[in-house]
Amino acid sequence: MRKLDFPHLYDKNTTCTLCRAHFTTKKLRSSFICIDYSDSDFYSHYRSETNNPLLYYVTVCPECGYSFSEEFSDQMSPSSRRRLTDHVSKRWTKRNFSVQRSMDMAVSSYKLALYCAELKLEKHASKAGLNHRLAWLYRSAGDHEQEHRFLDQSLNEYILSYMNEDYEGSKLTDMRILYLIGELSRRTGKEKQAIRYFSRIIEHQHRSPEKGIIEMAKDRWQEMRAEKALSAQ
């Protein structure tokens, strides 16, 4: 296909951490990203699902199958390299993901990246982000069962990340990860846990400059109280 066939995409040059192959992966041009509104767990609804940047979040090496996101570490231990080689590369049938991706192709790329993340022993924060974004993709497709499944997996990884403090150096902050744990707990029916984490944010609100996150936590806490009051009537 000619580049003009997909003006919303561009080629990004990259190098595979596992096999050192050089290749290009498709990314979405920012000028084509139009957001209608956002959900309370930060998912953005786009005017065109074709122009959804989540479709291109994961990079897949066409040569060996190693799949990763920008949050993955560039470091790879010898044991991780052996596991990835044995369980991914040696079983890989060459496939090109550097095209305009369908929903099915994007979902496949996330599941490959999650498998690679487990084999590589990536940080819990990275795995939480992958699971969360995959849940968003299923939300956009209206698949609530799979959305709930990956929200739950993301929640577990966020909790482990918070406990191990492996989110330091990432885009996550103390308040943001507390909020995400609270919000994903709420969305997966763990109300007591959600209240506990939202309360932590509110208790420490004067120590944080992240006023937007604090207000969102207060809103969710109030919504839950209102819902509980209605159900008690």
Short mmCIF file of C-alpha atoms in Angstrom, two decimals:
data_model
loop_
_atom_site.label_atom_id
_atom_site.label_comp_id
_atom_site.label_asym_id
_atom_site.label_seq_id
_atom_site.Cartn_x
_atom_site.Cartn_y
_atom_site.Cartn_z
CA MET A 1 0.00 0.00 0.00
CA ARG A 2 1.12 3.54 -0.70
CA LYS A 3 1.67 5.82 2.31
CA LEU A 4 -1.07 8.12 1.00
CA ASP A 5 -3.60 5.32 1.52
CA PHE A 6 -3.23 5.83 5.29
CA PRO A 7 -2.45 9.53 5.86
CA HIS A 8 -3.30 9.19 9.57
CA LEU A 9 -0.34 6.84 10.14
CA TYR A 10 3.41 7.27 10.03
CA ASP A 11 6.35 4.87 10.27
CA LYS A 12 8.49 4.90 13.39
CA ASN A 13 11.92 3.28 13.19
CA THR A 14 12.73 0.92 16.03
CA THR A 15 15.13 -1.84 17.04
CA CYS A 16 14.08 -5.09 18.67
CA THR A 17 15.57 -5.52 22.15
CA LEU A 18 15.56 -9.29 21.74
CA CYS A 19 16.87 -10.04 18.24
CA ARG A 20 18.30 -6.60 17.33
CA ALA A 21 16.34 -6.48 14.06
CA HIS A 22 15.62 -3.01 12.64
CA PHE A 23 12.06 -2.41 11.49
CA THR A 24 9.28 0.17 11.36
CA THR A 25 6.05 0.21 13.31
CA LYS A 26 2.95 2.27 12.61
CA LYS A 27 1.93 5.14 14.89
CA LEU A 28 -1.03 7.50 14.70
CA ARG A 29 -0.42 11.15 13.82
CA SER A 30 -1.52 13.40 16.68
CA SER A 31 -3.38 15.70 14.27
CA PHE A 32 -5.87 12.86 13.60
CA ILE A 33 -6.65 12.21 17.29
CA CYS A 34 -10.02 13.72 18.21
CA ILE A 35 -11.37 13.03 21.72
CA ASP A 36 -15.09 13.32 22.45
CA TYR A 37 -14.97 12.67 26.20
CA SER A 38 -13.11 10.65 28.83
CA ASP A 39 -14.22 8.10 31.39
CA SER A 40 -13.41 8.21 35.09
CA ASP A 41 -10.56 5.70 34.63
CA PHE A 42 -8.96 7.96 31.98
CA TYR A 43 -10.18 6.12 28.88
CA SER A 44 -10.67 8.60 26.04
CA HIS A 45 -13.54 8.04 23.62
CA TYR A 46 -12.46 8.98 20.10
CA ARG A 47 -14.66 10.29 17.33
CA SER A 48 -13.23 7.68 15.00
CA GLU A 49 -12.16 4.26 16.30
CA THR A 50 -9.95 3.97 13.21
CA ASN A 51 -7.98 6.87 14.68
CA ASN A 52 -7.65 5.33 18.12
CA PRO A 53 -3.98 5.48 19.23
CA LEU A 54 -4.52 2.43 21.45
CA LEU A 55 -4.52 0.29 18.29
CA TYR A 56 -0.82 1.09 17.81
CA TYR A 57 0.38 1.20 21.42
CA VAL A 58 2.18 -2.15 21.22
CA THR A 59 5.18 -2.74 18.94
CA VAL A 60 5.62 -6.25 17.52
CA CYS A 61 8.92 -7.35 16.00
CA PRO A 62 8.13 -9.06 12.68
CA GLU A 63 11.31 -11.14 12.87
CA CYS A 64 11.09 -12.76 16.31
CA GLY A 65 7.67 -11.82 17.73
CA TYR A 66 8.96 -9.92 20.76
CA SER A 67 6.21 -7.47 21.63
CA PHE A 68 6.53 -4.44 23.89
CA SER A 69 5.34 -0.95 24.76
CA GLU A 70 7.27 2.24 25.48
CA GLU A 71 6.99 1.44 29.20
CA PHE A 72 9.10 -1.71 28.86
CA SER A 73 12.65 -1.55 30.11
CA ASP A 74 15.40 -1.66 27.48
CA GLN A 75 17.37 -3.91 29.82
CA MET A 76 17.07 -7.66 29.38
CA SER A 77 18.72 -10.25 31.62
CA PRO A 78 20.28 -13.41 30.10
CA SER A 79 17.59 -15.56 31.74
CA SER A 80 14.80 -13.35 30.33
CA ARG A 81 16.41 -13.51 26.89
CA ARG A 82 16.50 -17.32 27.06
CA ARG A 83 12.85 -17.54 28.10
CA LEU A 84 11.72 -15.17 25.34
CA THR A 85 13.81 -17.00 22.75
CA ASP A 86 12.50 -20.42 23.78
CA HIS A 87 8.84 -19.50 24.25
CA VAL A 88 8.35 -16.73 21.67
CA SER A 89 11.03 -16.52 18.97
CA LYS A 90 11.40 -20.25 18.31
CA ARG A 91 7.63 -20.58 17.95
CA TRP A 92 7.07 -17.39 15.96
CA THR A 93 5.60 -17.42 12.47
CA LYS A 94 6.58 -14.15 10.82
CA ARG A 95 3.73 -11.67 10.77
CA ASN A 96 3.72 -7.97 9.94
CA PHE A 97 1.93 -5.71 12.41
CA SER A 98 3.21 -2.52 10.72
CA VAL A 99 -0.06 -1.97 8.86
CA GLN A 100 -3.36 -0.30 9.58
CA ARG A 101 -4.54 -2.44 12.47
CA SER A 102 -7.96 -3.92 12.98
CA MET A 103 -9.36 -4.40 16.46
CA ASP A 104 -8.50 -8.11 16.34
CA MET A 105 -4.92 -7.38 15.32
CA ALA A 106 -4.55 -4.80 18.10
CA VAL A 107 -5.92 -7.23 20.71
CA SER A 108 -3.44 -9.87 19.49
CA SER A 109 -0.58 -7.39 19.89
CA TYR A 110 -1.56 -6.67 23.52
CA LYS A 111 -1.82 -10.34 24.41
CA LEU A 112 1.59 -10.97 22.84
CA ALA A 113 3.04 -8.08 24.85
CA LEU A 114 1.50 -9.37 28.08
CA TYR A 115 3.02 -12.80 27.44
CA CYS A 116 6.40 -11.22 26.74
CA ALA A 117 6.10 -9.04 29.85
CA GLU A 118 5.57 -12.14 32.01
CA LEU A 119 8.54 -13.95 30.48
CA LYS A 120 10.76 -10.87 30.76
CA LEU A 121 9.66 -10.16 34.36
CA GLU A 122 8.63 -6.62 33.47
CA LYS A 123 7.52 -4.25 36.21
CA HIS A 124 4.00 -4.57 37.54
CA ALA A 125 3.36 -0.98 36.45
CA SER A 126 4.03 -1.92 32.81
CA LYS A 127 1.79 -4.97 32.98
CA ALA A 128 -0.94 -2.93 34.68
CA GLY A 129 -0.86 -0.41 31.83
CA LEU A 130 -1.11 -3.13 29.17
CA ASN A 131 -4.05 -4.84 30.88
CA HIS A 132 -5.80 -1.51 31.42
CA ARG A 133 -5.45 -0.43 27.80
CA LEU A 134 -6.62 -3.82 26.58
CA ALA A 135 -9.69 -3.43 28.79
CA TRP A 136 -10.28 -0.05 27.12
CA LEU A 137 -10.13 -1.67 23.69
CA TYR A 138 -12.75 -4.18 24.73
CA ARG A 139 -14.85 -1.34 26.15
CA SER A 140 -14.72 0.44 22.81
CA ALA A 141 -15.88 -2.81 21.16
CA GLY A 142 -18.73 -3.24 23.65
CA ASP A 143 -17.35 -6.53 25.04
CA HIS A 144 -18.11 -6.01 28.73
CA GLU A 145 -17.11 -9.51 29.84
CA GLN A 146 -13.57 -9.19 28.46
CA GLU A 147 -13.35 -5.57 29.62
CA HIS A 148 -14.13 -6.67 33.19
CA ARG A 149 -11.61 -9.53 32.95
CA PHE A 150 -8.73 -7.26 31.99
CA LEU A 151 -9.75 -4.47 34.38
CA ASP A 152 -9.49 -7.04 37.16
CA GLN A 153 -6.05 -8.16 35.98
CA SER A 154 -4.95 -4.55 35.69
CA LEU A 155 -6.17 -3.84 39.23
CA ASN A 156 -4.09 -6.71 40.61
CA GLU A 157 -0.99 -5.41 38.83
CA TYR A 158 -1.57 -1.83 40.03
CA ILE A 159 -1.82 -3.10 43.62
CA LEU A 160 1.40 -5.09 43.25
CA SER A 161 3.08 -2.07 41.67
CA TYR A 162 1.99 0.13 44.57
CA MET A 163 3.15 -2.41 47.16
CA ASN A 164 6.53 -2.85 45.46
CA GLU A 165 6.83 0.84 44.47
CA ASP A 166 7.97 -0.20 41.00
CA TYR A 167 6.00 2.64 39.38
CA GLU A 168 8.68 5.15 40.38
CA GLY A 169 10.21 6.68 37.29
CA SER A 170 7.04 6.07 35.26
CA LYS A 171 4.16 8.43 34.48
CA LEU A 172 2.35 7.13 37.56
CA THR A 173 2.43 9.15 40.77
CA ASP A 174 1.43 8.13 44.29
CA MET A 175 -1.95 9.82 43.96
CA ARG A 176 -2.63 8.57 40.44
CA ILE A 177 -1.96 4.93 41.27
CA LEU A 178 -4.05 5.17 44.45
CA TYR A 179 -6.86 6.63 42.37
CA LEU A 180 -6.59 3.92 39.71
CA ILE A 181 -6.69 1.19 42.35
CA GLY A 182 -9.78 2.80 43.86
CA GLU A 183 -11.49 3.34 40.51
CA LEU A 184 -10.79 -0.12 39.10
CA SER A 185 -11.92 -1.60 42.42
CA ARG A 186 -15.18 0.33 42.01
CA ARG A 187 -15.61 -0.81 38.41
CA THR A 188 -15.04 -4.46 39.31
CA GLY A 189 -17.47 -4.48 42.24
CA LYS A 190 -14.97 -4.28 45.12
CA GLU A 191 -16.71 -1.42 46.89
CA LYS A 192 -15.03 -1.61 50.31
CA GLN A 193 -11.59 -1.68 48.69
CA ALA A 194 -12.53 1.25 46.44
CA ILE A 195 -13.63 3.36 49.42
CA ARG A 196 -10.46 2.50 51.29
CA TYR A 197 -8.21 3.76 48.50
CA PHE A 198 -10.29 6.85 47.71
CA SER A 199 -10.20 7.69 51.43
CA ARG A 200 -6.40 7.52 51.41
CA ILE A 201 -6.30 10.17 48.72
CA ILE A 202 -8.72 12.44 50.55
CA GLU A 203 -6.82 12.02 53.83
CA HIS A 204 -3.58 13.16 52.20
CA GLN A 205 -5.04 15.80 49.90
CA HIS A 206 -3.14 18.68 51.51
CA ARG A 207 0.21 17.03 50.75
CA SER A 208 -0.37 16.73 47.02
CA PRO A 209 -0.49 19.30 44.20
CA GLU A 210 -2.60 16.93 42.06
CA LYS A 211 -5.90 18.71 42.69
CA GLY A 212 -7.62 17.11 39.68
CA ILE A 213 -7.00 13.59 40.97
CA ILE A 214 -8.16 14.59 44.46
CA GLU A 215 -11.41 16.04 43.09
CA MET A 216 -12.01 12.90 41.01
CA ALA A 217 -11.52 10.72 44.10
CA LYS A 218 -13.99 12.88 46.04
CA ASP A 219 -16.51 12.60 43.19
CA ARG A 220 -16.25 8.81 43.05
CA TRP A 221 -16.51 8.56 46.85
CA GLN A 222 -19.64 10.72 46.86
CA GLU A 223 -21.16 8.72 43.99
CA MET A 224 -20.63 5.49 45.90
CA ARG A 225 -22.17 6.93 49.06
CA ALA A 226 -25.20 8.11 47.06
CA GLU A 227 -25.62 4.73 45.38
CA LYS A 228 -25.37 2.97 48.74
CA ALA A 229 -28.01 5.29 50.23
CA LEU A 230 -30.38 4.60 47.32
CA SER A 231 -29.94 0.84 47.59
CA ALA A 232 -30.71 1.02 51.31
CA GLN A 233 -34.10 2.66 50.73
#
